[in-house]
GROMACS .gro file of C-alpha atoms in nm:
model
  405
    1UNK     CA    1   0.971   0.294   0.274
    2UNK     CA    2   0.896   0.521  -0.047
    3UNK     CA    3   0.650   0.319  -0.294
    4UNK     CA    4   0.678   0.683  -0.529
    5UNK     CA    5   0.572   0.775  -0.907
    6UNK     CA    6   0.930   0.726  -1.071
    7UNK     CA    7   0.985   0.752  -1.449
    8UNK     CA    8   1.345   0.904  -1.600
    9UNK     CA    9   1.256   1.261  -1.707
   10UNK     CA   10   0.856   1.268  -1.668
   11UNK     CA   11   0.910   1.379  -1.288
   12UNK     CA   12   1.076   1.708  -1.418
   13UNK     CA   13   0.798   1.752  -1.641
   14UNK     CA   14   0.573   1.752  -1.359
   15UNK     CA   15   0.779   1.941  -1.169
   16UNK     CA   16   0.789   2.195  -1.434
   17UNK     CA   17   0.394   2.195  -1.524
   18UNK     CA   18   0.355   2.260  -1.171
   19UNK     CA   19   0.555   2.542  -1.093
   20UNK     CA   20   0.363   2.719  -1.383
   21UNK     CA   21   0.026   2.656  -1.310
   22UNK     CA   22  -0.156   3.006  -1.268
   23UNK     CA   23  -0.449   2.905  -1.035
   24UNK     CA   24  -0.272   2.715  -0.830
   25UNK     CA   25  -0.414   2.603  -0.463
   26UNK     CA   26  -0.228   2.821  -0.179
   27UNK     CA   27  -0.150   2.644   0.128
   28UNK     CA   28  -0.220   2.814   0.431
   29UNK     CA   29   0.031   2.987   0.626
   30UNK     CA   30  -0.144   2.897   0.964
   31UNK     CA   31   0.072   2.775   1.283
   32UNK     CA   32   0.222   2.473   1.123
   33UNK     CA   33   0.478   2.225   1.260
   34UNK     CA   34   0.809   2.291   1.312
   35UNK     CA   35   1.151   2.132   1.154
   36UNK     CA   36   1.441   2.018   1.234
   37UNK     CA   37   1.700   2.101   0.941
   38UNK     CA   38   1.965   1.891   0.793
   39UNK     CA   39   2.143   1.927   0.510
   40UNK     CA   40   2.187   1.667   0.252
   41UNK     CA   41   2.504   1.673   0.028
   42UNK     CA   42   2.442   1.750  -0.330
   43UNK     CA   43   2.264   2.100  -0.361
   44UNK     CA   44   2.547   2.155  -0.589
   45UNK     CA   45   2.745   1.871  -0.597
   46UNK     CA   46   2.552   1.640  -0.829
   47UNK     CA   47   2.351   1.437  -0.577
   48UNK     CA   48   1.966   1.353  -0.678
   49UNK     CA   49   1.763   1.206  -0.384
   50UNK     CA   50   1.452   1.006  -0.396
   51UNK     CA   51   1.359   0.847  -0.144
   52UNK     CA   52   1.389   0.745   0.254
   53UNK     CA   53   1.292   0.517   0.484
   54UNK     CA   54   1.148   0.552   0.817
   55UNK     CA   55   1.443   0.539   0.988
   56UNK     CA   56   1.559   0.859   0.787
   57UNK     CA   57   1.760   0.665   0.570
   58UNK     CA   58   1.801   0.827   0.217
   59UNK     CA   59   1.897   0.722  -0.117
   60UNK     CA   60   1.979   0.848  -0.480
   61UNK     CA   61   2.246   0.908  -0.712
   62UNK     CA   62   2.561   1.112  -0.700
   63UNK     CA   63   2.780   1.181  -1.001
   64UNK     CA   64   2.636   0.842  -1.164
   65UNK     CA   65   2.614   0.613  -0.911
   66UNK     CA   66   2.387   0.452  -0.646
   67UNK     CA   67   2.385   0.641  -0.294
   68UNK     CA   68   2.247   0.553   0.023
   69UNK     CA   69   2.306   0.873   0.287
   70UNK     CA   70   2.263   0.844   0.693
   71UNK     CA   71   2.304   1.016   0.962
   72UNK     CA   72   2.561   1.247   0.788
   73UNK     CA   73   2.748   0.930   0.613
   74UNK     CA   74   2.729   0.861   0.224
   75UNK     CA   75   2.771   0.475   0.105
   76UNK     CA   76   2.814   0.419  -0.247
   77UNK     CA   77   2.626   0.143  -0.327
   78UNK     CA   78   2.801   0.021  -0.661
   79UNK     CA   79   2.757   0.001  -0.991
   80UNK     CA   80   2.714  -0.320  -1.055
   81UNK     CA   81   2.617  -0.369  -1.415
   82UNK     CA   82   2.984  -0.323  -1.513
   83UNK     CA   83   2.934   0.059  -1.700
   84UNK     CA   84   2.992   0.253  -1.356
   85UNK     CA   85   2.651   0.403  -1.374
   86UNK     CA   86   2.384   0.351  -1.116
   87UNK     CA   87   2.060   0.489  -0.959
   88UNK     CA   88   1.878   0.449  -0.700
   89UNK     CA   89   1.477   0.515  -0.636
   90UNK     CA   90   1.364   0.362  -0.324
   91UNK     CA   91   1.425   0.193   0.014
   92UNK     CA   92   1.248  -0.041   0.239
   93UNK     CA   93   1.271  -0.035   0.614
   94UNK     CA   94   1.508  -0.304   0.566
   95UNK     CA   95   1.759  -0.105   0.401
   96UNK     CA   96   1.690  -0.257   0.021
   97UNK     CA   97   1.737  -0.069  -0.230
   98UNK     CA   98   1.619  -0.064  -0.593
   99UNK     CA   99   1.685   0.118  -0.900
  100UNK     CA  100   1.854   0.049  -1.242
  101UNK     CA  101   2.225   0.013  -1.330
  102UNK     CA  102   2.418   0.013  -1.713
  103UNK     CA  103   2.501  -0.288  -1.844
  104UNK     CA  104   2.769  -0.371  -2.063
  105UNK     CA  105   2.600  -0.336  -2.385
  106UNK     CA  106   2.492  -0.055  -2.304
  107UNK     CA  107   2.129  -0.078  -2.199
  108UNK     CA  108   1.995  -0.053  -1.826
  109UNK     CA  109   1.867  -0.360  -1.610
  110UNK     CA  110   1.660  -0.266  -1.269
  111UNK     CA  111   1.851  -0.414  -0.983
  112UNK     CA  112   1.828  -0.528  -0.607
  113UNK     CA  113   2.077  -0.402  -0.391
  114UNK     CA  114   2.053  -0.587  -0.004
  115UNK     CA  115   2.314  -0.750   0.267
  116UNK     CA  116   2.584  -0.563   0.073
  117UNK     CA  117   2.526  -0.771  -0.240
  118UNK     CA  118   2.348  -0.676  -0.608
  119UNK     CA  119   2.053  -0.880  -0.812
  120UNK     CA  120   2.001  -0.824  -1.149
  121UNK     CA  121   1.614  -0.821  -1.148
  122UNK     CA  122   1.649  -0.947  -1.558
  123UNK     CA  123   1.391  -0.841  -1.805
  124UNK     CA  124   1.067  -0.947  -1.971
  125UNK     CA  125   1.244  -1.052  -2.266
  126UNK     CA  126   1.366  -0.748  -2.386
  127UNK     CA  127   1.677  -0.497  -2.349
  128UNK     CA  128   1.594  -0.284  -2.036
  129UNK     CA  129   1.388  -0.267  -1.727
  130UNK     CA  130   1.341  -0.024  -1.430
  131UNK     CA  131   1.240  -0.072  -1.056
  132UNK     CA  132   1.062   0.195  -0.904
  133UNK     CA  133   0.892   0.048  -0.600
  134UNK     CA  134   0.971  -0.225  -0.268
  135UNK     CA  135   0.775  -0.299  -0.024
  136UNK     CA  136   0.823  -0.393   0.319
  137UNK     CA  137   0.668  -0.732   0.402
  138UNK     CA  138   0.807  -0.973   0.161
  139UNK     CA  139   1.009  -0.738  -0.081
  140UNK     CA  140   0.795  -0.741  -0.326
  141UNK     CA  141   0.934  -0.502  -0.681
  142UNK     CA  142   0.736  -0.318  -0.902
  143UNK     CA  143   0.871  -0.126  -1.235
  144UNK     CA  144   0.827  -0.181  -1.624
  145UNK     CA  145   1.095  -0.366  -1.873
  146UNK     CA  146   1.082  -0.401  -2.250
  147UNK     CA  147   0.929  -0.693  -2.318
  148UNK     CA  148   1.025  -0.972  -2.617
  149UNK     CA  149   0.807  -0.763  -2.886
  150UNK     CA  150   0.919  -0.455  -2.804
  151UNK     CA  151   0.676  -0.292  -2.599
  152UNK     CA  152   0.684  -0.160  -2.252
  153UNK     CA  153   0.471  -0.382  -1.971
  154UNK     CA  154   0.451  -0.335  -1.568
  155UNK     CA  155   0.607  -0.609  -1.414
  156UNK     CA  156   0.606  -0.725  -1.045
  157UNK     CA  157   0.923  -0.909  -0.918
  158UNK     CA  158   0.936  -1.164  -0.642
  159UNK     CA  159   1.204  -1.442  -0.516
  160UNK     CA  160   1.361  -1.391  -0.874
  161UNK     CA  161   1.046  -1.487  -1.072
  162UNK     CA  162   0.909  -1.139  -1.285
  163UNK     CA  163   0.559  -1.090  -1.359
  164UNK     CA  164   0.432  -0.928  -1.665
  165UNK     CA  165   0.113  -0.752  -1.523
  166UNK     CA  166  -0.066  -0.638  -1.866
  167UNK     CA  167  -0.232  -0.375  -2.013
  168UNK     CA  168  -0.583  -0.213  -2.073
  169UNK     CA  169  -0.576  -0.351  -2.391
  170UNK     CA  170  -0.318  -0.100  -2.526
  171UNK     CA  171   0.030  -0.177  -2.598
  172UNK     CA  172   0.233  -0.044  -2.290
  173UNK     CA  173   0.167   0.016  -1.931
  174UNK     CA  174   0.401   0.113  -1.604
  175UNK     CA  175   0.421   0.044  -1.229
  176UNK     CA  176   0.550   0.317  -0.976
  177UNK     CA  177   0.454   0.198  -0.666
  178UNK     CA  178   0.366  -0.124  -0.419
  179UNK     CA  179   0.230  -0.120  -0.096
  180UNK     CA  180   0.289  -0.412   0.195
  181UNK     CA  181  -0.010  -0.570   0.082
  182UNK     CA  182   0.066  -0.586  -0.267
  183UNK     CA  183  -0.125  -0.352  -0.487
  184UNK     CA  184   0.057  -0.225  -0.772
  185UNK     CA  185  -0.007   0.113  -0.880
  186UNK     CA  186   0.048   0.281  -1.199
  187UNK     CA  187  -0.035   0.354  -1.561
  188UNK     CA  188  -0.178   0.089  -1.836
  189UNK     CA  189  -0.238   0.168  -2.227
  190UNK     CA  190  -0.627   0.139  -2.325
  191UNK     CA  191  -0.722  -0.004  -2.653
  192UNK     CA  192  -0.810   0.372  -2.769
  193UNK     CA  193  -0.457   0.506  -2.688
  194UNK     CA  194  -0.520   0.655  -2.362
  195UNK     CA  195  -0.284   0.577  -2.065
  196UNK     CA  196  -0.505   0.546  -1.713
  197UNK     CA  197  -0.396   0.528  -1.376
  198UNK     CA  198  -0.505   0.137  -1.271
  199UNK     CA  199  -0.423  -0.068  -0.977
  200UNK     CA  200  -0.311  -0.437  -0.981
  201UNK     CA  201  -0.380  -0.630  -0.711
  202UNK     CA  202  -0.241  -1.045  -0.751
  203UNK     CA  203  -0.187  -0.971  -1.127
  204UNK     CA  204  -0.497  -0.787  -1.201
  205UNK     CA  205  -0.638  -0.466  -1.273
  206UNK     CA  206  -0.860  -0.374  -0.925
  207UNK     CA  207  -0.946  -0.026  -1.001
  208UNK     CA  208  -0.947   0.161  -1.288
  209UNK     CA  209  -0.910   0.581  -1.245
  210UNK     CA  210  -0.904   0.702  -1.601
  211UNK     CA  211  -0.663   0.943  -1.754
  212UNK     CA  212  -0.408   1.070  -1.542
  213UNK     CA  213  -0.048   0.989  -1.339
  214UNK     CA  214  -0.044   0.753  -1.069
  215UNK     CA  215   0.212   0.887  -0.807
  216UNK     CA  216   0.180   0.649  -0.470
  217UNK     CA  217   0.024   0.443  -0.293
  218UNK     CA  218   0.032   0.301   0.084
  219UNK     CA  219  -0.091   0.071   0.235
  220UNK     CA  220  -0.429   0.173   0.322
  221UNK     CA  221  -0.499   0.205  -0.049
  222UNK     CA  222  -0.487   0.557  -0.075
  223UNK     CA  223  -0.349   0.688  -0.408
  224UNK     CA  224  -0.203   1.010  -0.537
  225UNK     CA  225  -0.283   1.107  -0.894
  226UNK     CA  226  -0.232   1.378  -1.128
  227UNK     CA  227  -0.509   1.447  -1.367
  228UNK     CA  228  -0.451   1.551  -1.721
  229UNK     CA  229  -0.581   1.918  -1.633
  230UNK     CA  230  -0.305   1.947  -1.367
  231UNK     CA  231  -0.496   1.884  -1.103
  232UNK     CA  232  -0.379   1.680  -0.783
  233UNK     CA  233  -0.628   1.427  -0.669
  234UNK     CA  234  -0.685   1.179  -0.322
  235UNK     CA  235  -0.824   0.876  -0.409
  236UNK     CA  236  -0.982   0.571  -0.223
  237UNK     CA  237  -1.229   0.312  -0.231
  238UNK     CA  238  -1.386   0.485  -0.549
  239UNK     CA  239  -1.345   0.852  -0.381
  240UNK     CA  240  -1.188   1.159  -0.480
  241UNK     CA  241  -1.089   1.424  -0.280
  242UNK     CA  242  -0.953   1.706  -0.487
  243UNK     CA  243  -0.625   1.880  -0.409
  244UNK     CA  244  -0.635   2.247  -0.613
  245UNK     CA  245  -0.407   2.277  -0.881
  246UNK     CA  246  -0.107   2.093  -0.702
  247UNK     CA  247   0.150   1.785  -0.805
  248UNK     CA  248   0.130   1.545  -0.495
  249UNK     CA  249   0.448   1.352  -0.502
  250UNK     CA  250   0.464   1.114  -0.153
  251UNK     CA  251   0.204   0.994   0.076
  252UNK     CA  252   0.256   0.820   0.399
  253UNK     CA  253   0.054   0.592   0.594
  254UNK     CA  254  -0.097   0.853   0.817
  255UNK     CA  255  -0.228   0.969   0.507
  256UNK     CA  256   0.031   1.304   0.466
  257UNK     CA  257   0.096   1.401   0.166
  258UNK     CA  258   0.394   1.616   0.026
  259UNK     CA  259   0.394   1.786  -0.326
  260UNK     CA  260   0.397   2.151  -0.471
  261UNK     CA  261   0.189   2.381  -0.516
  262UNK     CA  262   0.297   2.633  -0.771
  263UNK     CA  263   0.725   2.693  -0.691
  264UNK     CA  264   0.624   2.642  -0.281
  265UNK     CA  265   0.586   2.293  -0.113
  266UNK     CA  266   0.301   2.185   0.106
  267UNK     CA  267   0.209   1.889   0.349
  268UNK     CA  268  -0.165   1.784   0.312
  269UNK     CA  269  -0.347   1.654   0.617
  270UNK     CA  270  -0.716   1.585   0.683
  271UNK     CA  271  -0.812   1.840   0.462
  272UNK     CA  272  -0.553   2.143   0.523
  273UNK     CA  273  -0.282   2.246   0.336
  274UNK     CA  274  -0.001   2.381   0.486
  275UNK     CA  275   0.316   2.575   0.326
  276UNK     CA  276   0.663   2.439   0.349
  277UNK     CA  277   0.824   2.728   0.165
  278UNK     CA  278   1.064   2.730  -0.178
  279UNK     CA  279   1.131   2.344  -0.172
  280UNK     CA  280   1.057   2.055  -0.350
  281UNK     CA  281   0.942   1.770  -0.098
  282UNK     CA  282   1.017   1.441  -0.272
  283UNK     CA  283   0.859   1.235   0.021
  284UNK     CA  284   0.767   1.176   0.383
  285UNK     CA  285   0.784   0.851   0.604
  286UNK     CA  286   0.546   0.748   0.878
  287UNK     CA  287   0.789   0.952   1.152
  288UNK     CA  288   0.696   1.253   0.933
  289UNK     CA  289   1.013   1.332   0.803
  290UNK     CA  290   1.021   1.478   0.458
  291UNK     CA  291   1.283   1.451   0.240
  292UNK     CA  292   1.334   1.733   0.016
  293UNK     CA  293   1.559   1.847  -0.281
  294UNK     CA  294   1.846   1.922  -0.056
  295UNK     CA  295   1.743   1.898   0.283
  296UNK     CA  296   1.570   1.663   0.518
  297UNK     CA  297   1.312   1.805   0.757
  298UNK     CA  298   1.220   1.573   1.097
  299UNK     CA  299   0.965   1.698   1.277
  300UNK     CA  300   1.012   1.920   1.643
  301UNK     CA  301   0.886   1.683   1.923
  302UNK     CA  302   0.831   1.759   2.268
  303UNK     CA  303   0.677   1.600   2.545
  304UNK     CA  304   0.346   1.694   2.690
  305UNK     CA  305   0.281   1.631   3.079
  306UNK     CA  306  -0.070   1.771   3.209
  307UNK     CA  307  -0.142   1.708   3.534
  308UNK     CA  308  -0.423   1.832   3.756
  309UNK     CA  309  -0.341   1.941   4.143
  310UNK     CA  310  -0.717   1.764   4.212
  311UNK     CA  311  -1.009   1.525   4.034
  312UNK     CA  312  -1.302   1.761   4.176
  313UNK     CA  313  -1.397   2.112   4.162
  314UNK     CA  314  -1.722   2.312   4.231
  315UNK     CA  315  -1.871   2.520   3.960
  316UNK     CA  316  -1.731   2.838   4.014
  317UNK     CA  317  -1.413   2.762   4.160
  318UNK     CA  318  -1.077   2.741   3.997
  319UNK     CA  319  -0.912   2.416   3.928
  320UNK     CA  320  -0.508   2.401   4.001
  321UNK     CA  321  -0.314   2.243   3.670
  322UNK     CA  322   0.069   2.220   3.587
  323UNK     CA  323   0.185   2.170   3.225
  324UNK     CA  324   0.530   2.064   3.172
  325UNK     CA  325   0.693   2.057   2.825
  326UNK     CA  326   1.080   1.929   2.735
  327UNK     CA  327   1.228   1.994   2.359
  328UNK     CA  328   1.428   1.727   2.219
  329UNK     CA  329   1.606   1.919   1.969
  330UNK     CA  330   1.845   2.184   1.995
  331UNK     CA  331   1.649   2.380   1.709
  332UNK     CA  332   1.491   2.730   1.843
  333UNK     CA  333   1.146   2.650   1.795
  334UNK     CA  334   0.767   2.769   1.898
  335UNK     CA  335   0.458   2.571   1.981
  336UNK     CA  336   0.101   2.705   2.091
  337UNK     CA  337  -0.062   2.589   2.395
  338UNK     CA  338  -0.442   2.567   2.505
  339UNK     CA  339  -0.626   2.397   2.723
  340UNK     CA  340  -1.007   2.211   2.610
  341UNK     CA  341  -1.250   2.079   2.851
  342UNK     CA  342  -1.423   1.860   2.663
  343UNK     CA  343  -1.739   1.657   2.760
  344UNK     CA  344  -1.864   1.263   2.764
  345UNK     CA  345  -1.992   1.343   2.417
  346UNK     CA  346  -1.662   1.463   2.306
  347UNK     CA  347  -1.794   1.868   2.257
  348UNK     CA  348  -1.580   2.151   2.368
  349UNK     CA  349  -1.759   2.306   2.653
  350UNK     CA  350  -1.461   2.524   2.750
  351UNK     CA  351  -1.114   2.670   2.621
  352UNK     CA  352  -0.835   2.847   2.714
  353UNK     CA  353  -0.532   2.962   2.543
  354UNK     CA  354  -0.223   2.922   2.760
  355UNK     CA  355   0.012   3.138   2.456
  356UNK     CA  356   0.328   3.021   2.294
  357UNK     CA  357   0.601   2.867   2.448
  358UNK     CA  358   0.962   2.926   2.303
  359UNK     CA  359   1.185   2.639   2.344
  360UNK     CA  360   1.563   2.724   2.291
  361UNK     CA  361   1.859   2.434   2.245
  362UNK     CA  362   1.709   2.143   2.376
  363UNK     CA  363   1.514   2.276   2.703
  364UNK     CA  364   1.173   2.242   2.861
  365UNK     CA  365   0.920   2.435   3.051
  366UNK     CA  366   0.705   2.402   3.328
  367UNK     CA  367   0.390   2.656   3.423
  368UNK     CA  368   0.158   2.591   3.686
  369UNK     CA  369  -0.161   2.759   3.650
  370UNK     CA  370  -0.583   2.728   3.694
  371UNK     CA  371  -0.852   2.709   3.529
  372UNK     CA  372  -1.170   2.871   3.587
  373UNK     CA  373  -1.486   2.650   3.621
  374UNK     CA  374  -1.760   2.850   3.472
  375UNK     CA  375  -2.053   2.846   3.766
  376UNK     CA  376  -2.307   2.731   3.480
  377UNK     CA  377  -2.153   2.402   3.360
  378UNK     CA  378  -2.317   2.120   3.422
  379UNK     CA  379  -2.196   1.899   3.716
  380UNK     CA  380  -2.058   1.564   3.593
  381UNK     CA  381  -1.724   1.409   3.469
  382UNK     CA  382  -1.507   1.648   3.191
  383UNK     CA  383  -1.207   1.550   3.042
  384UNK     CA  384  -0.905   1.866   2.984
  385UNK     CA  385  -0.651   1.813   2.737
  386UNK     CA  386  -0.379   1.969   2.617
  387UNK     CA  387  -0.346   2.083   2.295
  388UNK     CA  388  -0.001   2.141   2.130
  389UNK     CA  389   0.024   2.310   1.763
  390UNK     CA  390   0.381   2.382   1.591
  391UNK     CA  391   0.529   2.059   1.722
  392UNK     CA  392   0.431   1.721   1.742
  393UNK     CA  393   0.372   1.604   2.130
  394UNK     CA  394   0.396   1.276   2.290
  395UNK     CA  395   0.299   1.193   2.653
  396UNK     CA  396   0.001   1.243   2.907
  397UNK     CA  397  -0.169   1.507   2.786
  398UNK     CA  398  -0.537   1.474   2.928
  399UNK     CA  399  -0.701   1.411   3.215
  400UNK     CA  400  -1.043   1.355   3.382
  401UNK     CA  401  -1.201   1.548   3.658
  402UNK     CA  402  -1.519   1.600   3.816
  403UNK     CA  403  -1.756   1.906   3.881
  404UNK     CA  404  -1.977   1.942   4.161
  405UNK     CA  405  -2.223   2.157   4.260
   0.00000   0.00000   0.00000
């Protein structure tokens, strides 16, 4: 599910701004994980994407209408405000999409599409509105409508009943994004003029960021911002963590986050920032799969096996080990592989680099091997692990032993 920063034009603005920026932050071009590559209809063929789900389901627009794309198969979704001109901006884990279709008279109402079936989400009493946002607990809708005097106001939509969330005491505000426990993220009008990045939380304002564009949200709170000097900004709880000169455009709940940094993408994690090359990511799910301009990238996964040949050793000795790895995708790809000892305080008392292992179509490795015990560690329990960078591992990949004198 994609709770994203969505508003008709701004995004290639952004976009744009980014791309430009002279000081932007470089991402690093350490080992980084490896992809999986499939490509999406519409690099030329007037397809837009915007968001997926995290069961890699994608939707958009092509040539004017509503899309939903998986596993190689596009679905038009419909049109169903009667002027044959749909889009659509996000999609739950339950396959609901929302977005905005034309109506007759020409102006655009946000709509519901689930169960093969349409909901005109109505308006706050004026011509148009937009949905930009779903959640996945109890499909809760956030976007912005014109309301009866004219202005534009957030609204959150629930069981057919929309909520006009307010303003700062300006005259317009927006919402992008909800998360599964309902905050509302996005911008709100101050008395002054000047548009801040709030969250709403049960129809109020929670938080307050100042000046700037609220992008996401999930549901640990965590929100992506663009500040008015371009740069891209973490925050939670009242803390920012700043992201360089970037435009941070999806976070997941593992905390990733996907933008660009000048014309190159990145993926943000705990701190490092790692290249993606000449694309746009749009956004990521919690599987790690990023969705992109034209492609969608799932990450390389193998799995890890580590098992030692015996629980004790004496200092000085060697200790027996096998490592086996298998490659679930038929992508050539390359992971590093080293070995930590690691004692009961957690502290790396010793290391070894086992090299890189190149996995072609689909196959798996196995290397048995030892490890030297140096003759002045401490006797006591250690715990070795295996530690796989370029691909995301699953399995048994530590295990205790002992040394003895």
């Amino acid at each position: 599910m994609k709770d994203r920063f969505r508003s008709p034009g701004l995004l290639a603005a952004l976009l744009l701004a980014s791309a430009l920026a002279l000081t932007a932050a470089r991402p690093q071009d350490a080992q980084a994980q490896s992809y999986s590559v499939t490509q999406l209809p519409g690099y030329t063929h007037g397809v837009y994407w915007e968001s997926l789900n995290v069961y890699g389901q994608v939707v958009g627009t092509a040539e004017g209408g509503a899309v939903l794309w998986q596993s190689g198969f596009l679905t038009r979704l419909g049109s169903p405000g009667g002027q044959g001109w749909s889009w659509g901006y996000d999609i739950s884990d339950w396959g609901q999409v929302v977005g905005y279709a034309a109506m007759v008279l020409g102006q655009e109402h946000a709509y519901l599409w689930q169960n093969g079936g349409a909901i005109d989400l109505g308006t706050l009493g004026g011509s148009f509105s937009y949905a930009f946002g779903i959640n996945n607990l109890d499909s809760l809708i956030a976007g912005y409508s014109e309301t009866g005097e004219g202005v534009i106001h957030a609204f959150l939509w629930q069981y057919g009943v929309m909520t006009d969330l307010g303003t700062l005491g300006g005259n317009f505000s927006y919402a992008y994004a909800v998360n599964d426990v309902g905050q509302v993220v996005g911008q709100a009008e101050t008395a002054s003029g000047e548009l801040h990045v709030v969250v709403w939380q049960n129809g109020i304002v929670i938080a307050d960021l100042g000046p700037g564009l609220a992008l996401h949200i999930n549901n640990a709170g965590q929100v992506i911002v663009r500040t008015q000097d371009g740069r891209g900004v973490l925050w939670q709880n009242g803390v920012s963590t700043d992201l360089g000169y970037t435009t941070p455009l999806a976070i997941n709940n593992l905390g990733q986050i996907v933008g660009l940094s000048g014309s190159r993408g990145f993926i943000w994690q705990n701190g490092v920032m790692t290249d993606l090359g000449p694309v746009v990511p749009i956004d990521i799910n919690d599987v790690g799969q990023i969705l992109t301009n034209y492609l969608l990238l799932t990450p390389s996964v193998c799995d890890a096996t580590l098992r030692l040949e015996r629980g004790r050793v004496r200092r000085g000795r060697t200790l027996p080990f096998t490592v086996t790895l298998t490659h679930h995708s038929h992508e050539t790809v390359s992971a590093n592989l080293t070995l930590q000892v690691v004692d009961r305080n957690g502290t790396i008392v010793l290391e070894r680099d086992l090299a890189t292992a190149t996995f072609h179509h689909g196959d798996g490795i196995t290397r048995k091997d030892s490890l030297a015990i140096p003759a002045g560690l401490a006797p006591g329990t250690y715990m070795v692990r295996l530690v796989v960078t370029g691909m995301k591992a699953t399995g048994a990949d530590q295990q205790a032993f002992v040394v003895t004198r």
